[in-house]
mmCIF file of C-alpha atoms in Angstrom:
data_model
loop_
_atom_site.group_PDB
_atom_site.id
_atom_site.type_symbol
_atom_site.label_atom_id
_atom_site.label_comp_id
_atom_site.label_asym_id
_atom_site.label_seq_id
_atom_site.Cartn_x
_atom_site.Cartn_y
_atom_site.Cartn_z
ATOM 1 C CA SER A 811 4.111 29.357 -60.386
ATOM 2 C CA LYS A 812 6.225 31.619 -58.472
ATOM 3 C CA TRP A 813 6.193 31.665 -54.720
ATOM 4 C CA LYS A 814 5.622 34.893 -52.744
ATOM 5 C CA ARG A 815 7.956 34.566 -49.744
ATOM 6 C CA VAL A 816 8.216 38.008 -48.054
ATOM 7 C CA TRP A 817 5.867 40.835 -47.375
ATOM 8 C CA ARG A 818 6.567 44.478 -47.667
ATOM 9 C CA SER A 819 4.426 46.171 -45.291
ATOM 10 C CA ALA A 820 3.682 49.805 -43.968
ATOM 11 C CA VAL A 821 3.679 50.258 -40.427
ATOM 12 C CA ILE A 822 2.085 53.168 -38.376
ATOM 13 C CA ALA A 823 2.890 53.508 -34.694
ATOM 14 C CA HIS A 824 -0.246 54.065 -32.610
ATOM 15 C CA VAL A 825 1.030 53.380 -29.042
ATOM 16 C CA ALA A 826 -0.349 55.510 -26.280
ATOM 17 C CA SER A 827 0.961 55.021 -22.697
ATOM 18 C CA SER A 828 0.255 56.345 -19.170
ATOM 19 C CA ARG A 829 3.942 56.233 -18.379
ATOM 20 C CA SER A 830 5.001 59.065 -20.717
ATOM 21 C CA SER A 831 7.525 61.420 -19.172
ATOM 22 C CA GLY A 832 6.398 64.179 -21.472
ATOM 23 C CA GLY A 833 2.821 64.381 -20.038
ATOM 24 C CA SER A 834 1.306 63.289 -23.358
ATOM 25 C CA SER A 835 0.265 59.697 -23.882
ATOM 26 C CA SER A 836 1.272 59.803 -27.563
ATOM 27 C CA GLY A 837 4.597 61.404 -27.147
ATOM 28 C CA ARG A 838 6.826 58.319 -26.699
ATOM 29 C CA ARG A 839 8.724 56.823 -29.573
ATOM 30 C CA ALA A 840 8.424 52.916 -29.795
ATOM 31 C CA ARG A 841 10.972 50.245 -30.768
ATOM 32 C CA ALA A 842 9.855 46.763 -31.962
ATOM 33 C CA VAL A 843 11.938 43.616 -32.181
ATOM 34 C CA MET A 844 10.785 40.553 -34.026
ATOM 35 C CA TYR A 845 11.803 37.127 -32.655
ATOM 36 C CA LEU A 846 11.330 34.530 -35.415
ATOM 37 C CA PRO A 847 11.593 30.768 -34.481
ATOM 38 C CA PRO A 848 13.713 28.533 -36.680
ATOM 39 C CA CYS A 849 12.250 27.324 -39.902
ATOM 40 C CA PHE A 850 12.201 23.535 -39.936
ATOM 41 C CA ASP A 851 12.954 23.366 -43.714
ATOM 42 C CA ILE A 852 16.119 25.570 -43.383
ATOM 43 C CA ASN A 853 17.506 24.659 -39.979
ATOM 44 C CA LYS A 854 15.291 23.273 -37.164
ATOM 45 C CA ASN A 855 18.257 23.358 -34.738
ATOM 46 C CA SER A 856 19.184 26.814 -35.129
ATOM 47 C CA ALA A 857 18.609 29.566 -32.544
ATOM 48 C CA MET A 858 15.608 31.743 -32.503
ATOM 49 C CA VAL A 859 16.387 34.847 -34.892
ATOM 50 C CA GLU A 860 16.141 38.286 -33.374
ATOM 51 C CA SER A 861 15.578 41.144 -35.845
ATOM 52 C CA VAL A 862 14.773 44.858 -35.038
ATOM 53 C CA LEU A 863 11.574 45.464 -37.132
ATOM 54 C CA PHE A 864 11.779 49.367 -36.302
ATOM 55 C CA ASP A 865 14.102 51.288 -33.803
ATOM 56 C CA SER A 866 12.273 54.252 -33.267
ATOM 57 C CA LEU A 867 8.622 55.330 -34.438
ATOM 58 C CA ALA A 868 6.567 57.986 -33.092
ATOM 59 C CA PHE A 869 2.776 58.099 -32.954
ATOM 60 C CA GLY A 870 1.437 58.723 -36.493
ATOM 61 C CA GLU A 871 4.704 57.996 -38.342
ATOM 62 C CA SER A 872 5.061 55.088 -40.753
ATOM 63 C CA LEU A 873 7.781 53.298 -42.648
ATOM 64 C CA MET A 874 8.246 50.616 -45.334
ATOM 65 C CA LEU A 875 9.321 47.246 -44.315
ATOM 66 C CA ASP A 876 10.506 44.198 -46.580
ATOM 67 C CA SER A 877 11.670 41.903 -43.935
ATOM 68 C CA ILE A 878 8.487 40.115 -42.730
ATOM 69 C CA PRO A 879 8.152 36.487 -43.844
ATOM 70 C CA ASN A 880 4.952 34.876 -44.564
ATOM 71 C CA TYR A 881 3.484 31.808 -42.875
ATOM 72 C CA ARG A 882 6.129 31.978 -40.222
ATOM 73 C CA PRO A 883 4.752 32.833 -36.755
ATOM 74 C CA PHE A 884 6.873 35.495 -34.859
ATOM 75 C CA ASP A 885 6.723 37.164 -31.682
ATOM 76 C CA LEU A 886 6.870 40.943 -31.414
ATOM 77 C CA VAL A 887 8.140 42.740 -28.487
ATOM 78 C CA ILE A 888 7.329 46.565 -28.374
ATOM 79 C CA THR A 889 9.443 48.710 -26.127
ATOM 80 C CA ASP A 890 10.287 52.415 -25.452
ATOM 81 C CA ALA A 891 12.768 53.521 -27.974
ATOM 82 C CA THR A 892 14.995 55.171 -25.232
ATOM 83 C CA ASP A 893 14.586 52.246 -22.697
ATOM 84 C CA TYR A 894 14.657 48.902 -23.972
ATOM 85 C CA LEU A 895 13.789 47.253 -20.537
ATOM 86 C CA ASP A 896 10.384 49.264 -20.670
ATOM 87 C CA THR A 897 8.013 46.862 -22.453
ATOM 88 C CA LEU A 898 4.991 48.244 -23.708
ATOM 89 C CA ALA A 899 3.644 44.986 -25.162
ATOM 90 C CA VAL A 900 4.553 41.503 -26.196
ATOM 91 C CA LEU A 901 2.454 40.154 -29.052
ATOM 92 C CA ASP A 902 2.762 36.416 -29.445
ATOM 93 C CA SER A 903 2.554 34.182 -32.449
ATOM 94 C CA ILE A 904 1.716 36.699 -35.206
ATOM 95 C CA THR A 905 1.436 35.049 -38.735
ATOM 96 C CA ILE A 906 1.020 36.901 -42.019
ATOM 97 C CA GLY A 907 -0.338 34.863 -44.870
ATOM 98 C CA LEU A 908 -0.182 35.423 -48.575
ATOM 99 C CA GLY A 909 -2.646 37.629 -50.372
ATOM 100 C CA THR A 910 -2.818 41.444 -50.697
ATOM 101 C CA PRO A 911 -0.076 43.703 -49.122
ATOM 102 C CA LEU A 912 -0.647 45.149 -45.686
ATOM 103 C CA ALA A 913 -0.640 48.219 -43.755
ATOM 104 C CA MET A 914 0.241 47.032 -40.209
ATOM 105 C CA VAL A 915 -0.956 49.471 -37.409
ATOM 106 C CA VAL A 916 0.353 49.228 -33.910
ATOM 107 C CA ALA A 917 -2.736 50.242 -32.073
ATOM 108 C CA GLY A 918 -4.000 50.403 -28.455
ATOM 109 C CA VAL A 919 -2.729 51.481 -24.842
ATOM 110 C CA ASP A 920 -0.208 49.858 -22.812
ATOM 111 C CA ASP A 921 -2.371 50.232 -19.612
ATOM 112 C CA PRO A 922 -5.979 49.807 -20.469
ATOM 113 C CA GLY A 923 -7.143 50.471 -16.833
ATOM 114 C CA ALA A 924 -5.673 54.009 -17.072
ATOM 115 C CA TYR A 925 -7.657 54.968 -20.106
ATOM 116 C CA ALA A 926 -11.278 55.141 -21.152
ATOM 117 C CA PRO A 927 -12.772 51.837 -22.048
ATOM 118 C CA ASN A 928 -13.937 50.910 -25.467
ATOM 119 C CA PRO A 929 -17.827 51.686 -25.728
ATOM 120 C CA GLU A 930 -18.204 48.001 -27.390
ATOM 121 C CA GLY A 931 -16.306 46.286 -24.677
ATOM 122 C CA ILE A 932 -13.386 45.491 -27.037
ATOM 123 C CA SER A 933 -9.979 45.086 -25.422
ATOM 124 C CA THR A 934 -7.812 48.224 -25.640
ATOM 125 C CA ALA A 935 -4.456 46.431 -25.108
ATOM 126 C CA ILE A 936 -1.810 46.967 -27.660
ATOM 127 C CA ARG A 937 -2.355 45.045 -30.872
ATOM 128 C CA LEU A 938 -1.090 44.650 -34.327
ATOM 129 C CA MET A 939 -3.810 45.511 -36.810
ATOM 130 C CA SER A 940 -3.333 43.945 -40.367
ATOM 131 C CA VAL A 941 -5.245 46.280 -42.969
ATOM 132 C CA PRO A 942 -5.294 44.749 -46.509
ATOM 133 C CA ILE A 943 -4.207 47.342 -49.160
ATOM 134 C CA PRO A 944 -5.575 46.744 -52.631
ATOM 135 C CA GLY A 945 -3.153 46.211 -55.395
ATOM 136 C CA ASP A 946 -4.401 49.117 -57.527
ATOM 137 C CA SER A 947 -7.428 51.361 -57.934
ATOM 138 C CA ALA A 948 -10.306 49.850 -59.818
ATOM 139 C CA ASN A 949 -10.352 53.065 -61.977
ATOM 140 C CA PRO A 950 -6.960 54.501 -62.560
ATOM 141 C CA ALA A 951 -8.658 57.910 -62.668
ATOM 142 C CA ASP A 952 -9.998 57.560 -59.131
ATOM 143 C CA VAL A 953 -8.455 57.362 -55.538
ATOM 144 C CA GLN A 954 -9.000 53.947 -53.675
ATOM 145 C CA ILE A 955 -9.197 54.429 -49.891
ATOM 146 C CA VAL A 956 -9.303 51.902 -47.071
ATOM 147 C CA PHE A 957 -10.544 53.313 -43.689
ATOM 148 C CA ALA A 958 -9.443 51.748 -40.463
ATOM 149 C CA ASN A 959 -10.404 52.554 -36.737
ATOM 150 C CA ALA A 960 -7.461 52.621 -34.454
ATOM 151 C CA VAL A 961 -9.233 54.657 -31.689
ATOM 152 C CA THR A 962 -9.641 52.837 -28.442
ATOM 153 C CA ASP A 963 -12.482 55.050 -26.868
ATOM 154 C CA ALA A 964 -14.448 55.346 -30.191
ATOM 155 C CA PRO A 965 -17.703 53.586 -30.799
ATOM 156 C CA LYS A 966 -18.446 51.736 -33.877
ATOM 157 C CA VAL A 967 -18.056 54.411 -36.687
ATOM 158 C CA SER A 968 -19.201 55.317 -40.033
ATOM 159 C CA ILE A 969 -17.463 57.627 -42.549
ATOM 160 C CA ALA A 970 -19.550 59.860 -44.699
ATOM 161 C CA LEU A 971 -19.150 62.865 -47.061
ATOM 162 C CA GLN A 972 -20.597 66.231 -45.460
ATOM 163 C CA ASN A 973 -23.797 66.606 -46.945
ATOM 164 C CA GLY A 974 -23.474 63.517 -48.964
ATOM 165 C CA ALA A 975 -23.226 59.699 -49.063
ATOM 166 C CA THR A 976 -22.035 57.295 -46.418
ATOM 167 C CA LEU A 977 -18.737 55.930 -47.589
ATOM 168 C CA VAL A 978 -18.372 53.110 -45.033
ATOM 169 C CA ASP A 979 -20.276 52.038 -41.997
ATOM 170 C CA GLY A 980 -19.708 50.015 -38.842
ATOM 171 C CA ILE A 981 -15.984 50.050 -38.313
ATOM 172 C CA SER A 982 -15.089 48.998 -34.712
ATOM 173 C CA PHE A 983 -11.814 49.587 -32.977
ATOM 174 C CA GLY A 984 -9.287 47.459 -34.531
ATOM 175 C CA GLY A 985 -11.361 46.886 -37.812
ATOM 176 C CA ALA A 986 -11.177 48.213 -41.352
ATOM 177 C CA ALA A 987 -13.603 48.693 -44.048
ATOM 178 C CA GLU A 988 -13.911 47.443 -47.683
ATOM 179 C CA PRO A 989 -12.084 49.797 -50.029
ATOM 180 C CA VAL A 990 -14.033 52.783 -51.728
ATOM 181 C CA ASN A 991 -13.326 54.768 -54.788
ATOM 182 C CA LEU A 992 -13.637 58.405 -54.988
ATOM 183 C CA PRO A 993 -12.860 60.975 -57.802
ATOM 184 C CA PRO A 994 -9.948 63.182 -57.045
ATOM 185 C CA ASP A 995 -11.159 66.261 -55.279
ATOM 186 C CA ASN A 996 -11.230 68.163 -52.029
ATOM 187 C CA TYR A 997 -13.621 66.670 -49.546
ATOM 188 C CA THR A 998 -15.015 67.176 -46.166
ATOM 189 C CA VAL A 999 -15.783 63.887 -44.128
ATOM 190 C CA GLU A 1000 -17.589 63.311 -40.949
ATOM 191 C CA VAL A 1001 -16.875 60.584 -38.545
ATOM 192 C CA ARG A 1002 -20.222 59.408 -37.061
ATOM 193 C CA ASP A 1003 -21.398 57.091 -34.350
ATOM 194 C CA SER A 1004 -22.851 54.269 -36.359
ATOM 195 C CA LEU A 1005 -25.654 53.630 -34.023
ATOM 196 C CA THR A 1006 -26.798 57.307 -33.406
ATOM 197 C CA GLN A 1007 -25.366 58.912 -36.493
ATOM 198 C CA GLN A 1008 -24.198 61.671 -34.166
ATOM 199 C CA VAL A 1009 -21.302 63.410 -35.870
ATOM 200 C CA ILE A 1010 -18.197 62.818 -33.640
ATOM 201 C CA THR A 1011 -15.632 64.986 -35.652
ATOM 202 C CA THR A 1012 -15.082 66.399 -39.178
ATOM 203 C CA PHE A 1013 -11.975 66.240 -41.330
ATOM 204 C CA ALA A 1014 -10.748 67.957 -44.504
ATOM 205 C CA MET A 1015 -9.648 65.282 -46.999
ATOM 206 C CA ASP A 1016 -7.675 66.605 -50.050
ATOM 207 C CA LEU A 1017 -7.534 64.073 -52.811
ATOM 208 C CA GLN A 1018 -7.009 66.517 -55.643
ATOM 209 C CA ASN A 1019 -3.525 65.215 -56.440
ATOM 210 C CA SER A 1020 -4.159 61.509 -55.606
ATOM 211 C CA ALA A 1021 -5.589 60.035 -58.914
ATOM 212 C CA GLY A 1022 -4.551 56.540 -59.281
ATOM 213 C CA LYS A 1023 -3.335 56.180 -55.805
ATOM 214 C CA VAL A 1024 -4.306 53.596 -53.050
ATOM 215 C CA LEU A 1025 -4.490 55.081 -49.671
ATOM 216 C CA THR A 1026 -5.086 53.780 -46.138
ATOM 217 C CA LYS A 1027 -6.909 56.252 -43.990
ATOM 218 C CA VAL A 1028 -6.252 55.390 -40.212
ATOM 219 C CA LEU A 1029 -8.484 57.157 -37.493
ATOM 220 C CA GLN A 1030 -6.190 57.512 -34.621
ATOM 221 C CA GLY A 1031 -5.837 59.555 -31.311
ATOM 222 C CA PHE A 1032 -8.759 59.771 -28.791
ATOM 223 C CA VAL A 1033 -12.525 60.884 -28.881
ATOM 224 C CA ASP A 1034 -11.974 62.358 -25.507
ATOM 225 C CA PRO A 1035 -8.343 63.115 -24.681
ATOM 226 C CA SER A 1036 -9.122 64.345 -21.249
ATOM 227 C CA ALA A 1037 -10.166 60.875 -20.248
ATOM 228 C CA ASN A 1038 -7.053 59.361 -21.923
ATOM 229 C CA GLN A 1039 -4.081 60.689 -20.179
ATOM 230 C CA ASN A 1040 -4.334 64.010 -22.275
ATOM 231 C CA GLY A 1041 -3.477 62.141 -25.262
ATOM 232 C CA ALA A 1042 -3.656 63.235 -28.917
ATOM 233 C CA PRO A 1043 -7.062 64.260 -30.455
ATOM 234 C CA LEU A 1044 -8.728 62.531 -33.164
ATOM 235 C CA GLU A 1045 -6.649 62.548 -36.463
ATOM 236 C CA LEU A 1046 -6.971 60.984 -39.728
ATOM 237 C CA GLY A 1047 -3.553 59.455 -40.720
ATOM 238 C CA THR A 1048 -2.692 58.273 -44.119
ATOM 239 C CA VAL A 1049 -0.535 55.443 -45.538
ATOM 240 C CA ASP A 1050 0.187 56.232 -49.090
ATOM 241 C CA ALA A 1051 1.270 53.299 -51.293
ATOM 242 C CA GLY A 1052 1.599 56.063 -54.136
ATOM 243 C CA THR A 1053 3.120 54.962 -57.608
ATOM 244 C CA THR A 1054 5.562 52.605 -55.676
ATOM 245 C CA ILE A 1055 2.631 50.201 -54.584
ATOM 246 C CA VAL A 1056 3.393 48.149 -51.757
ATOM 247 C CA THR A 1057 3.637 44.626 -52.954
ATOM 248 C CA ALA A 1058 4.858 41.128 -52.205
ATOM 249 C CA ILE A 1059 8.272 40.087 -53.381
ATOM 250 C CA GLU A 1060 8.168 37.198 -55.875
ATOM 251 C CA ASP A 1061 10.745 34.591 -55.926
ATOM 252 C CA ASP A 1062 11.340 31.780 -58.269
ATOM 253 C CA VAL A 1063 12.052 29.177 -55.463
ATOM 254 C CA GLN A 1064 9.027 26.912 -55.035
ATOM 255 C CA PRO A 1065 7.548 26.095 -51.629
ATOM 256 C CA PRO A 1066 9.660 23.452 -49.889
ATOM 257 C CA VAL A 1067 8.209 19.915 -49.635
ATOM 258 C CA ALA A 1068 7.173 19.386 -45.943
ATOM 259 C CA GLN A 1069 9.701 17.216 -44.079
ATOM 260 C CA GLN A 1070 7.268 16.584 -41.265
ATOM 261 C CA PHE A 1071 3.673 17.276 -40.295
ATOM 262 C CA GLU A 1072 3.374 20.945 -39.254
ATOM 263 C CA LEU A 1073 0.402 22.982 -37.859
ATOM 264 C CA LEU A 1074 0.877 26.459 -38.345
ATOM 265 C CA GLN A 1075 -0.473 29.351 -36.265
ATOM 266 C CA ASN A 1076 -3.791 30.419 -37.301
ATOM 267 C CA TYR A 1077 -4.289 33.808 -39.083
ATOM 268 C CA PRO A 1078 -5.411 36.357 -37.932
ATOM 269 C CA ASN A 1079 -5.011 35.882 -34.221
ATOM 270 C CA PRO A 1080 -6.620 37.388 -32.241
ATOM 271 C CA PHE A 1081 -9.628 37.082 -34.537
ATOM 272 C CA ASN A 1082 -13.360 37.830 -34.811
ATOM 273 C CA PRO A 1083 -15.211 35.826 -35.884
ATOM 274 C CA THR A 1084 -13.358 33.806 -38.550
ATOM 275 C CA THR A 1085 -9.677 32.647 -38.762
ATOM 276 C CA ARG A 1086 -7.697 30.478 -41.120
ATOM 277 C CA ILE A 1087 -5.644 27.399 -39.919
ATOM 278 C CA ASP A 1088 -2.948 26.070 -42.459
ATOM 279 C CA PHE A 1089 -1.142 22.844 -42.030
ATOM 280 C CA ARG A 1090 1.458 20.820 -44.060
ATOM 281 C CA LEU A 1091 1.581 17.094 -44.645
ATOM 282 C CA PRO A 1092 4.814 15.392 -45.904
ATOM 283 C CA LYS A 1093 2.656 12.413 -47.263
ATOM 284 C CA GLN A 1094 -0.800 11.441 -47.759
ATOM 285 C CA ALA A 1095 -2.805 10.870 -44.522
ATOM 286 C CA HIS A 1096 -6.038 10.790 -42.930
ATOM 287 C CA VAL A 1097 -6.346 14.189 -41.040
ATOM 288 C CA LYS A 1098 -8.542 15.300 -38.340
ATOM 289 C CA LEU A 1099 -8.509 18.888 -37.205
ATOM 290 C CA ASP A 1100 -10.614 19.719 -34.107
ATOM 291 C CA VAL A 1101 -11.099 22.817 -31.915
ATOM 292 C CA PHE A 1102 -11.604 22.672 -28.393
ATOM 293 C CA ASN A 1103 -12.504 25.295 -25.639
ATOM 294 C CA VAL A 1104 -10.461 25.850 -22.330
ATOM 295 C CA LEU A 1105 -12.596 23.195 -20.545
ATOM 296 C CA GLY A 1106 -11.421 20.537 -23.096
ATOM 297 C CA GLN A 1107 -14.718 20.270 -24.653
ATOM 298 C CA GLN A 1108 -14.662 19.799 -28.618
ATOM 299 C CA VAL A 1109 -16.491 22.656 -30.255
ATOM 300 C CA ALA A 1110 -15.905 22.067 -33.892
ATOM 301 C CA THR A 1111 -14.300 19.510 -36.276
ATOM 302 C CA LEU A 1112 -12.836 21.602 -39.382
ATOM 303 C CA VAL A 1113 -11.251 18.442 -41.230
ATOM 304 C CA ASP A 1114 -11.887 14.732 -41.121
ATOM 305 C CA GLY A 1115 -10.729 12.901 -44.132
ATOM 306 C CA GLN A 1116 -7.913 11.777 -46.459
ATOM 307 C CA LEU A 1117 -5.772 14.424 -47.788
ATOM 308 C CA THR A 1118 -2.593 14.527 -50.000
ATOM 309 C CA ALA A 1119 0.826 15.680 -49.165
ATOM 310 C CA GLY A 1120 1.221 19.366 -49.337
ATOM 311 C CA THR A 1121 -0.142 22.538 -47.618
ATOM 312 C CA HIS A 1122 -3.864 22.704 -46.805
ATOM 313 C CA SER A 1123 -6.112 25.112 -45.037
ATOM 314 C CA ALA A 1124 -9.257 25.321 -42.976
ATOM 315 C CA THR A 1125 -11.608 28.121 -41.609
ATOM 316 C CA PHE A 1126 -12.838 28.247 -38.308
ATOM 317 C CA ASP A 1127 -16.046 30.259 -37.859
ATOM 318 C CA ALA A 1128 -16.510 31.257 -34.186
ATOM 319 C CA SER A 1129 -19.563 33.479 -34.603
ATOM 320 C CA GLN A 1130 -21.578 31.065 -32.396
ATOM 321 C CA HIS A 1131 -18.934 30.904 -29.571
ATOM 322 C CA ALA A 1132 -17.957 33.073 -26.685
ATOM 323 C CA SER A 1133 -14.696 35.107 -26.511
ATOM 324 C CA GLY A 1134 -11.785 33.392 -25.148
ATOM 325 C CA LEU A 1135 -8.858 30.995 -25.479
ATOM 326 C CA TYR A 1136 -9.355 27.971 -27.862
ATOM 327 C CA PHE A 1137 -7.122 25.158 -28.902
ATOM 328 C CA TYR A 1138 -6.840 23.305 -32.240
ATOM 329 C CA ARG A 1139 -5.413 19.983 -32.622
ATOM 330 C CA LEU A 1140 -4.153 18.252 -35.802
ATOM 331 C CA LYS A 1141 -3.928 14.391 -35.990
ATOM 332 C CA ALA A 1142 -2.623 12.497 -38.995
ATOM 333 C CA ASP A 1143 -3.424 8.743 -39.301
ATOM 334 C CA ASN A 1144 -4.239 8.782 -35.610
ATOM 335 C CA GLU A 1145 -0.558 9.086 -34.647
ATOM 336 C CA ILE A 1146 0.795 12.640 -35.163
ATOM 337 C CA SER A 1147 -0.713 15.138 -32.754
ATOM 338 C CA LYS A 1148 -0.044 18.910 -33.003
ATOM 339 C CA VAL A 1149 -1.775 21.480 -30.757
ATOM 340 C CA ARG A 1150 -1.852 25.269 -30.971
ATOM 341 C CA LYS A 1151 -3.786 27.863 -29.246
ATOM 342 C CA MET A 1152 -5.809 30.912 -30.569
ATOM 343 C CA MET A 1153 -7.732 33.791 -29.110
ATOM 344 C CA LEU A 1154 -11.305 34.933 -30.000
ATOM 345 C CA LEU A 1155 -11.947 38.566 -29.253
ATOM 346 C CA LYS A 1156 -15.452 39.916 -29.708
#
């Protein structure tokens, strides 16, 4: 079978800052540089690759990318587009797996202390949201929509048709809902507090010419701009995959056979409450994959048994564990030991 090697992804800039010279927290343009470590199966002694992911992206803008490799952890440094020394955020060890295409949303604020806190207590620091985009609409006559919440000061929200059904419910900051299908039409939708069902705001949503499209609707801006450096008010942004649906590029090259034991960065990271851990074995081995907290206490054993050579994965469910830093360790035949860290954010 073919191996999907590279993602094409849509990226929306959603970076607010208290240091904006223009007086608006959403007025700055952002630049992002991806730092990709050398790949062991290509040249493990090569230098880290530096690649500009986007050079100048404003709040609410988006662009298509086709240069993000899968299963290769990379660091992302986001700076002011006009001053590369003005760092807004450093996002470590981002890994994108295979599956559906993504809308990647840069969300959050560069100085959480200068903005209103999230009502659910979720960190509002800048993050990279990965929102899956369905491959196509379940019904070609309908419009398929994925709603995402990139509003730092919003409670858990629901999206409902005015005087109609609730489309999605319970989307926290940084999260996205399952896709919904709607017939092409002109709608008015309400954004509500999921707990109280109080209407926060109302948007017009014109889908009359969107039959067969797959859209990602991103709630962005602030519920209360006056408490957030006079930033942008609530908006409903759109990533339109359109007729040229975002998709992974297929390559006839087969996955390389692992030359060494390799423990990959978990995905997603940070996560809540589950994450996937992949690892590669160059030969058959007895494998043990354990998770530890910051005190060094073992909190889970994900794998303990004989495995064949190749790529394997395990899922860590942290629903019963507290937020914080965790470590996971891979041992093969009681000799090889690899350790990585991951962050649980609830």
